[in-house]
Amino acid sequence: MIQNLEYYKVFYYVGKLNSITSAAKELSISQPAVSQSIHQLEKTLDCALFQRTSRGMRFTSEGELLYRYVERGYEQIELGEQRLRQIQHLDAGEVRIGASDMTLRFFLLPYLEKFHELYPGIKVTVTNGPTPETLQYLNEDRIDFGVISTPFEEKEGYSYFPVSTIEDTFVAGRRFIQYKNRMLDFSDLQKIPLILLEGNSSTRNYIDTFLSDHGVDIQPEFELSTSDMIVQFALRNLGVGCVVKDFAEEYLESGVLFELRFNSVIPKRKICVITDESRPLSIAASRLIELIKN
C-alpha cells in the first residue's frame, strides 16, 4: 500500500475536478506540487493514471478503476469527519445508561428530560435493572455509566459520586392498624407477614444486612420484582411492605398507608453515579454527567 496517503488525496481531487489547476486551488497547494504527487503515485503503481487533454485531465482505464475505490474511501473519511464534528458539538451521539426503577423514576428522569431538550440529536439508551445487574453491565462495557443505590460492591477502577439520598421504610394498610401508633422493635417484624423485593437488589441486600445486624432474621411472605408491586400488595392488606419511601409517598400522604415506627432508625442510603475509569467517557456521556453534577 502507498505509504503517503496524501498522494491519494491529490489523485482524488484531480480526478474529481478534472484539472490540476482546480485541484491545486482546492488543496491550497501549488500546481507543481499537484503534478509531482500524481507523478509519484504513477511511478509507485507503475502505470499511467491520467491523460492530458484540451478539456483537462482524463482518466486512463487504470486511473478510472482506481478512482472508483479511492472515491468511496475518501467520501467515507469525509462522512466520518462530519459525524465526528456532530458528536463533538453534541449534534449526534449516544449515551448508554444503567439504572434501576427507583433511581430512574425518582432521580434520573428530570435530567434525561433536560438533556433531551438541550441535545435532541443524541440517542439515550437506558438499560433497566437492579444495582448488581447495572454493575455487571458497566463491567462488560454495555453502558457508559450507572445510576445505582448503595450498598454496592466496590471494584478497583470504579469511580462514583453521590447525587441524592433515599429512605427505606415499612408501610402497611388498615389490616395492621394496631401497629400505627406503636414504637416497635425490629424483632416484631418476625411476627408480621412481610412483602419484600427479590434478593438480587441493593434494597433487599441492605434491609437483610441491616436487620441481621440487629439480630433479626426475616422470612418474607411475598418476594416481588418491583417496589410498585409491593405498594399494591400493601394497599390490598396482603402484608407489610418494605420500600424506598418515595414509592409510597402518595399513599402515605393520603392516609391509605402508614409507616411503621421503630425504636431505632434505618440509616438513609445514597443514589450514586458510577463509571469505569479504565474506559474514557464519550463527549455526550460526559455532558450528561456534568448536567447531573450541576
mmCIF file of C-alpha atoms in Angstrom:
data_model
loop_
_atom_site.group_PDB
_atom_site.id
_atom_site.type_symbol
_atom_site.label_atom_id
_atom_site.label_comp_id
_atom_site.label_asym_id
_atom_site.label_seq_id
_atom_site.Cartn_x
_atom_site.Cartn_y
_atom_site.Cartn_z
ATOM 1 C CA MET A 1 0.000 0.000 0.000
ATOM 2 C CA ILE A 2 1.159 3.558 -0.724
ATOM 3 C CA GLN A 3 2.737 4.963 2.436
ATOM 4 C CA ASN A 4 1.935 8.607 1.633
ATOM 5 C CA LEU A 5 -1.868 8.831 1.599
ATOM 6 C CA GLU A 6 -1.537 12.474 0.565
ATOM 7 C CA TYR A 7 -0.907 11.201 -2.978
ATOM 8 C CA TYR A 8 -4.360 9.638 -2.981
ATOM 9 C CA LYS A 9 -5.896 12.854 -1.725
ATOM 10 C CA VAL A 10 -4.346 14.761 -4.620
ATOM 11 C CA PHE A 11 -5.372 11.997 -7.028
ATOM 12 C CA TYR A 12 -8.956 12.190 -5.733
ATOM 13 C CA TYR A 13 -9.246 15.941 -6.309
ATOM 14 C CA VAL A 14 -7.597 15.907 -9.723
ATOM 15 C CA GLY A 15 -9.976 13.140 -10.761
ATOM 16 C CA LYS A 16 -12.993 14.840 -9.234
ATOM 17 C CA LEU A 17 -12.263 18.254 -10.781
ATOM 18 C CA ASN A 18 -10.584 17.025 -13.985
ATOM 19 C CA SER A 19 -7.985 19.743 -13.530
ATOM 20 C CA ILE A 20 -4.595 20.179 -11.904
ATOM 21 C CA THR A 21 -5.242 23.913 -11.541
ATOM 22 C CA SER A 22 -8.587 23.415 -9.793
ATOM 23 C CA ALA A 23 -7.172 20.671 -7.563
ATOM 24 C CA ALA A 24 -4.269 22.914 -6.534
ATOM 25 C CA LYS A 25 -6.711 25.686 -5.651
ATOM 26 C CA GLU A 26 -8.958 23.312 -3.673
ATOM 27 C CA LEU A 27 -5.999 21.889 -1.760
ATOM 28 C CA SER A 28 -4.245 25.262 -1.322
ATOM 29 C CA ILE A 29 -1.003 23.947 -2.790
ATOM 30 C CA SER A 30 0.945 24.798 -5.948
ATOM 31 C CA GLN A 31 0.267 23.239 -9.341
ATOM 32 C CA PRO A 32 3.808 21.768 -9.485
ATOM 33 C CA ALA A 33 3.134 20.081 -6.125
ATOM 34 C CA VAL A 34 -0.039 18.518 -7.540
ATOM 35 C CA SER A 35 1.788 17.340 -10.659
ATOM 36 C CA GLN A 36 4.611 15.908 -8.550
ATOM 37 C CA SER A 37 2.173 13.952 -6.337
ATOM 38 C CA ILE A 38 0.457 12.437 -9.381
ATOM 39 C CA HIS A 39 3.843 11.586 -10.900
ATOM 40 C CA GLN A 40 4.989 9.856 -7.687
ATOM 41 C CA LEU A 41 1.749 7.886 -7.441
ATOM 42 C CA GLU A 42 2.014 6.742 -11.065
ATOM 43 C CA LYS A 43 5.655 5.802 -10.512
ATOM 44 C CA THR A 44 4.830 3.775 -7.420
ATOM 45 C CA LEU A 45 1.884 1.999 -9.057
ATOM 46 C CA ASP A 46 3.839 1.575 -12.295
ATOM 47 C CA CYS A 47 1.031 2.776 -14.550
ATOM 48 C CA ALA A 48 -0.369 5.991 -16.014
ATOM 49 C CA LEU A 49 -3.469 7.308 -14.260
ATOM 50 C CA PHE A 50 -4.294 10.412 -16.326
ATOM 51 C CA GLN A 51 -4.081 11.738 -19.844
ATOM 52 C CA ARG A 52 -3.811 15.465 -20.514
ATOM 53 C CA THR A 53 -6.460 16.696 -22.974
ATOM 54 C CA SER A 54 -7.697 20.061 -24.193
ATOM 55 C CA ARG A 55 -10.566 19.697 -21.720
ATOM 56 C CA GLY A 56 -8.335 18.906 -18.792
ATOM 57 C CA MET A 57 -7.200 15.727 -17.106
ATOM 58 C CA ARG A 58 -8.863 12.495 -18.237
ATOM 59 C CA PHE A 59 -8.536 9.103 -16.562
ATOM 60 C CA THR A 60 -6.786 6.212 -18.191
ATOM 61 C CA SER A 61 -8.630 2.907 -17.762
ATOM 62 C CA GLU A 62 -6.328 2.112 -14.816
ATOM 63 C CA GLY A 63 -6.935 5.538 -13.311
ATOM 64 C CA GLU A 64 -10.697 5.169 -13.643
ATOM 65 C CA LEU A 65 -10.587 1.788 -11.899
ATOM 66 C CA LEU A 66 -8.508 3.161 -9.033
ATOM 67 C CA TYR A 67 -10.685 6.254 -8.693
ATOM 68 C CA ARG A 68 -13.830 4.190 -8.083
ATOM 69 C CA TYR A 69 -12.248 2.774 -4.936
ATOM 70 C CA VAL A 70 -10.473 5.937 -3.801
ATOM 71 C CA GLU A 71 -13.681 7.951 -4.229
ATOM 72 C CA ARG A 72 -15.624 5.645 -1.895
ATOM 73 C CA GLY A 73 -12.835 5.629 0.655
ATOM 74 C CA TYR A 74 -12.357 9.386 0.630
ATOM 75 C CA GLU A 75 -16.086 10.068 0.891
ATOM 76 C CA GLN A 76 -16.287 7.671 3.845
ATOM 77 C CA ILE A 77 -13.464 9.587 5.530
ATOM 78 C CA GLU A 78 -15.321 12.864 4.945
ATOM 79 C CA LEU A 79 -18.516 11.345 6.363
ATOM 80 C CA GLY A 80 -16.544 10.104 9.352
ATOM 81 C CA GLU A 81 -15.114 13.570 9.972
ATOM 82 C CA GLN A 82 -18.560 15.108 9.605
ATOM 83 C CA ARG A 83 -20.025 12.604 12.066
ATOM 84 C CA LEU A 84 -17.190 13.276 14.492
ATOM 85 C CA ARG A 85 -17.821 17.026 14.322
ATOM 86 C CA GLN A 86 -21.500 16.390 15.043
ATOM 87 C CA ILE A 87 -20.574 14.342 18.097
ATOM 88 C CA GLN A 88 -18.060 16.948 19.271
ATOM 89 C CA HIS A 89 -20.742 19.634 19.005
ATOM 90 C CA LEU A 90 -23.340 17.321 20.627
ATOM 91 C CA ASP A 91 -25.478 17.272 17.491
ATOM 92 C CA ALA A 92 -25.250 13.479 17.411
ATOM 93 C CA GLY A 93 -24.025 10.581 19.520
ATOM 94 C CA GLU A 94 -25.291 8.114 22.076
ATOM 95 C CA VAL A 95 -25.383 7.775 25.853
ATOM 96 C CA ARG A 96 -25.866 4.328 27.419
ATOM 97 C CA ILE A 97 -27.126 4.358 30.993
ATOM 98 C CA GLY A 98 -27.886 1.629 33.507
ATOM 99 C CA ALA A 99 -30.459 2.418 36.203
ATOM 100 C CA SER A 100 -32.973 0.714 38.463
ATOM 101 C CA ASP A 101 -36.684 1.534 38.519
ATOM 102 C CA MET A 102 -36.125 3.594 41.637
ATOM 103 C CA THR A 103 -33.090 5.616 40.539
ATOM 104 C CA LEU A 104 -34.649 6.227 37.133
ATOM 105 C CA ARG A 105 -38.029 7.319 38.425
ATOM 106 C CA PHE A 106 -37.054 9.353 41.460
ATOM 107 C CA PHE A 107 -33.786 10.875 40.324
ATOM 108 C CA LEU A 108 -32.705 10.454 36.705
ATOM 109 C CA LEU A 109 -35.845 11.250 34.681
ATOM 110 C CA PRO A 110 -35.772 15.071 35.098
ATOM 111 C CA TYR A 111 -32.135 15.131 33.950
ATOM 112 C CA LEU A 112 -32.933 12.990 30.908
ATOM 113 C CA GLU A 113 -35.775 15.351 30.054
ATOM 114 C CA LYS A 114 -33.471 18.384 30.284
ATOM 115 C CA PHE A 115 -30.695 16.649 28.335
ATOM 116 C CA HIS A 116 -33.102 15.731 25.540
ATOM 117 C CA GLU A 117 -34.311 19.336 25.328
ATOM 118 C CA LEU A 118 -30.725 20.592 25.021
ATOM 119 C CA TYR A 119 -29.395 17.871 22.711
ATOM 120 C CA PRO A 120 -32.263 16.273 20.760
ATOM 121 C CA GLY A 121 -29.874 14.654 18.283
ATOM 122 C CA ILE A 122 -28.266 12.432 20.915
ATOM 123 C CA LYS A 123 -29.734 8.974 21.413
ATOM 124 C CA VAL A 124 -30.176 7.953 25.054
ATOM 125 C CA THR A 125 -30.441 4.248 25.862
ATOM 126 C CA VAL A 126 -31.460 3.219 29.386
ATOM 127 C CA THR A 127 -30.928 -0.375 30.483
ATOM 128 C CA ASN A 128 -33.260 -1.029 33.383
ATOM 129 C CA GLY A 129 -32.166 -3.404 36.136
ATOM 130 C CA PRO A 130 -31.197 -3.684 39.821
ATOM 131 C CA THR A 131 -27.863 -2.370 41.045
ATOM 132 C CA PRO A 132 -25.901 -5.672 40.791
ATOM 133 C CA GLU A 133 -27.060 -6.069 37.188
ATOM 134 C CA THR A 134 -26.109 -2.464 36.376
ATOM 135 C CA LEU A 135 -22.614 -3.052 37.761
ATOM 136 C CA GLN A 136 -22.296 -6.148 35.600
ATOM 137 C CA TYR A 137 -23.298 -4.134 32.525
ATOM 138 C CA LEU A 138 -20.701 -1.498 33.420
ATOM 139 C CA ASN A 139 -18.040 -4.172 33.755
ATOM 140 C CA GLU A 140 -18.998 -5.586 30.341
ATOM 141 C CA ASP A 141 -18.899 -2.119 28.700
ATOM 142 C CA ARG A 142 -22.600 -2.336 27.821
ATOM 143 C CA ILE A 143 -23.290 1.037 29.476
ATOM 144 C CA ASP A 144 -21.317 4.284 29.823
ATOM 145 C CA PHE A 145 -22.320 4.847 33.428
ATOM 146 C CA GLY A 146 -24.769 3.607 36.026
ATOM 147 C CA VAL A 147 -27.116 5.353 38.425
ATOM 148 C CA ILE A 148 -27.286 2.996 41.377
ATOM 149 C CA SER A 149 -28.147 2.905 45.061
ATOM 150 C CA THR A 150 -25.933 1.945 47.972
ATOM 151 C CA PRO A 151 -24.828 -0.501 49.159
ATOM 152 C CA PHE A 152 -22.933 -1.994 46.252
ATOM 153 C CA GLU A 153 -19.748 -3.964 45.812
ATOM 154 C CA GLU A 154 -16.924 -1.569 45.055
ATOM 155 C CA LYS A 155 -14.415 -2.635 42.436
ATOM 156 C CA GLU A 156 -10.958 -1.300 41.676
ATOM 157 C CA GLY A 157 -11.160 1.188 38.832
ATOM 158 C CA TYR A 158 -14.716 2.275 39.563
ATOM 159 C CA SER A 159 -15.343 5.932 40.308
ATOM 160 C CA TYR A 160 -18.584 7.182 41.823
ATOM 161 C CA PHE A 161 -20.132 10.192 43.488
ATOM 162 C CA PRO A 162 -23.387 10.602 45.473
ATOM 163 C CA VAL A 163 -26.215 12.624 43.945
ATOM 164 C CA SER A 164 -29.185 12.081 46.266
ATOM 165 C CA THR A 165 -30.418 10.258 49.372
ATOM 166 C CA ILE A 166 -33.184 7.691 49.797
ATOM 167 C CA GLU A 167 -35.030 6.367 52.822
ATOM 168 C CA ASP A 168 -36.250 2.806 53.340
ATOM 169 C CA THR A 169 -39.485 2.298 55.229
ATOM 170 C CA PHE A 170 -42.075 -0.328 56.147
ATOM 171 C CA VAL A 171 -45.628 0.554 55.095
ATOM 172 C CA ALA A 172 -48.961 -1.020 55.955
ATOM 173 C CA GLY A 173 -52.700 -0.653 55.409
ATOM 174 C CA ARG A 174 -55.750 -0.850 57.657
ATOM 175 C CA ARG A 175 -55.354 -4.574 58.427
ATOM 176 C CA PHE A 176 -52.298 -3.674 60.502
ATOM 177 C CA ILE A 177 -53.742 -0.554 62.131
ATOM 178 C CA GLN A 178 -52.807 -1.896 65.584
ATOM 179 C CA TYR A 179 -49.181 -1.050 64.777
ATOM 180 C CA LYS A 180 -49.845 2.531 63.700
ATOM 181 C CA ASN A 181 -49.127 4.381 66.929
ATOM 182 C CA ARG A 182 -46.743 1.884 68.473
ATOM 183 C CA MET A 183 -42.987 2.122 68.775
ATOM 184 C CA LEU A 184 -41.809 -1.244 67.513
ATOM 185 C CA ASP A 185 -38.653 -3.257 67.814
ATOM 186 C CA PHE A 186 -37.251 -4.706 64.617
ATOM 187 C CA SER A 187 -37.779 -8.176 66.087
ATOM 188 C CA ASP A 188 -41.541 -7.519 65.834
ATOM 189 C CA LEU A 189 -41.174 -7.890 62.069
ATOM 190 C CA GLN A 190 -40.732 -11.626 62.592
ATOM 191 C CA LYS A 191 -44.412 -11.843 63.603
ATOM 192 C CA ILE A 192 -45.728 -9.848 60.635
ATOM 193 C CA PRO A 193 -46.264 -11.044 57.034
ATOM 194 C CA LEU A 194 -43.695 -9.084 55.031
ATOM 195 C CA ILE A 195 -43.557 -8.087 51.374
ATOM 196 C CA LEU A 196 -40.010 -7.525 50.102
ATOM 197 C CA LEU A 197 -38.119 -7.203 46.863
ATOM 198 C CA GLU A 198 -36.456 -10.259 45.414
ATOM 199 C CA GLY A 199 -32.902 -10.968 46.511
ATOM 200 C CA ASN A 200 -30.976 -9.511 43.552
ATOM 201 C CA SER A 201 -31.281 -5.842 44.514
ATOM 202 C CA SER A 202 -29.331 -3.389 46.648
ATOM 203 C CA THR A 203 -32.519 -2.553 48.590
ATOM 204 C CA ARG A 204 -33.124 -6.160 49.622
ATOM 205 C CA ASN A 205 -29.452 -6.727 50.416
ATOM 206 C CA TYR A 206 -29.397 -3.591 52.541
ATOM 207 C CA ILE A 207 -32.512 -4.484 54.543
ATOM 208 C CA ASP A 208 -31.400 -8.087 55.075
ATOM 209 C CA THR A 209 -27.967 -6.952 56.293
ATOM 210 C CA PHE A 210 -29.386 -4.192 58.489
ATOM 211 C CA LEU A 211 -31.891 -6.489 60.206
ATOM 212 C CA SER A 212 -29.307 -9.256 60.559
ATOM 213 C CA ASP A 213 -27.014 -6.775 62.337
ATOM 214 C CA HIS A 214 -29.911 -6.227 64.754
ATOM 215 C CA GLY A 215 -30.289 -9.949 65.330
ATOM 216 C CA VAL A 216 -33.415 -10.257 63.201
ATOM 217 C CA ASP A 217 -33.862 -12.975 60.583
ATOM 218 C CA ILE A 218 -36.900 -12.451 58.377
ATOM 219 C CA GLN A 219 -38.782 -14.801 56.064
ATOM 220 C CA PRO A 220 -40.966 -12.676 53.790
ATOM 221 C CA GLU A 221 -44.471 -13.774 52.872
ATOM 222 C CA PHE A 222 -44.040 -12.342 49.365
ATOM 223 C CA GLU A 223 -40.941 -11.546 47.288
ATOM 224 C CA LEU A 224 -41.723 -9.321 44.323
ATOM 225 C CA SER A 225 -39.722 -7.914 41.422
ATOM 226 C CA THR A 226 -40.765 -4.241 41.709
ATOM 227 C CA SER A 227 -41.382 -1.764 44.510
ATOM 228 C CA ASP A 228 -44.535 -0.538 42.779
ATOM 229 C CA MET A 229 -45.991 -4.029 43.127
ATOM 230 C CA ILE A 230 -45.006 -4.142 46.804
ATOM 231 C CA VAL A 231 -47.052 -0.970 47.361
ATOM 232 C CA GLN A 232 -50.015 -2.532 45.547
ATOM 233 C CA PHE A 233 -49.822 -5.638 47.742
ATOM 234 C CA ALA A 234 -49.674 -3.441 50.862
ATOM 235 C CA LEU A 235 -52.713 -1.466 49.659
ATOM 236 C CA ARG A 236 -54.605 -4.757 49.492
ATOM 237 C CA ASN A 237 -53.524 -5.637 53.034
ATOM 238 C CA LEU A 238 -51.564 -8.698 51.980
ATOM 239 C CA GLY A 239 -48.741 -7.768 54.326
ATOM 240 C CA VAL A 240 -46.352 -5.024 55.411
ATOM 241 C CA GLY A 241 -44.212 -3.794 52.537
ATOM 242 C CA CYS A 242 -40.618 -2.613 52.652
ATOM 243 C CA VAL A 243 -39.909 0.030 50.010
ATOM 244 C CA VAL A 244 -37.985 3.202 49.381
ATOM 245 C CA LYS A 245 -40.336 5.835 50.809
ATOM 246 C CA ASP A 246 -40.764 7.685 47.501
ATOM 247 C CA PHE A 247 -42.709 4.744 46.068
ATOM 248 C CA ALA A 248 -45.389 5.000 48.767
ATOM 249 C CA GLU A 249 -45.358 8.795 49.306
ATOM 250 C CA GLU A 250 -48.722 9.405 47.608
ATOM 251 C CA TYR A 251 -50.500 6.810 49.754
ATOM 252 C CA LEU A 252 -48.760 7.888 52.953
ATOM 253 C CA GLU A 253 -49.867 11.483 52.414
ATOM 254 C CA SER A 254 -53.458 10.420 51.748
ATOM 255 C CA GLY A 255 -53.501 8.174 54.820
ATOM 256 C CA VAL A 256 -54.319 4.994 52.913
ATOM 257 C CA LEU A 257 -50.991 3.588 54.090
ATOM 258 C CA PHE A 258 -48.951 4.410 57.179
ATOM 259 C CA GLU A 259 -45.333 3.918 58.206
ATOM 260 C CA LEU A 260 -44.300 1.569 60.964
ATOM 261 C CA ARG A 261 -42.168 3.288 63.591
ATOM 262 C CA PHE A 262 -39.196 1.630 65.247
ATOM 263 C CA ASN A 263 -37.101 2.384 68.292
ATOM 264 C CA SER A 264 -34.055 2.891 66.059
ATOM 265 C CA VAL A 265 -33.802 4.488 62.646
ATOM 266 C CA ILE A 266 -32.910 2.736 59.406
ATOM 267 C CA PRO A 267 -29.997 4.836 58.062
ATOM 268 C CA LYS A 268 -30.626 6.604 54.786
ATOM 269 C CA ARG A 269 -28.875 5.401 51.656
ATOM 270 C CA LYS A 270 -27.401 7.205 48.667
ATOM 271 C CA ILE A 271 -28.038 7.267 44.950
ATOM 272 C CA CYS A 272 -24.691 7.383 43.118
ATOM 273 C CA VAL A 273 -23.431 7.831 39.579
ATOM 274 C CA ILE A 274 -20.737 5.258 38.826
ATOM 275 C CA THR A 275 -18.250 4.994 35.949
ATOM 276 C CA ASP A 276 -15.342 2.759 34.997
ATOM 277 C CA GLU A 277 -12.173 4.869 34.954
ATOM 278 C CA SER A 278 -10.419 2.395 32.648
ATOM 279 C CA ARG A 279 -12.706 3.460 29.785
ATOM 280 C CA PRO A 280 -12.986 7.094 28.653
ATOM 281 C CA LEU A 281 -16.494 8.521 28.508
ATOM 282 C CA SER A 282 -17.967 9.761 25.256
ATOM 283 C CA ILE A 283 -18.469 13.509 24.905
ATOM 284 C CA ALA A 284 -22.238 13.029 25.208
ATOM 285 C CA ALA A 285 -21.974 10.880 28.356
ATOM 286 C CA SER A 286 -19.580 13.385 29.947
ATOM 287 C CA ARG A 287 -22.012 16.222 29.216
ATOM 288 C CA LEU A 288 -24.928 14.379 30.817
ATOM 289 C CA ILE A 289 -22.857 13.676 33.929
ATOM 290 C CA GLU A 290 -21.917 17.377 34.065
ATOM 291 C CA LEU A 291 -25.618 18.206 33.921
ATOM 292 C CA ILE A 292 -26.298 15.814 36.800
ATOM 293 C CA LYS A 293 -23.458 17.257 38.903
ATOM 294 C CA ASN A 294 -24.593 20.842 38.406
#
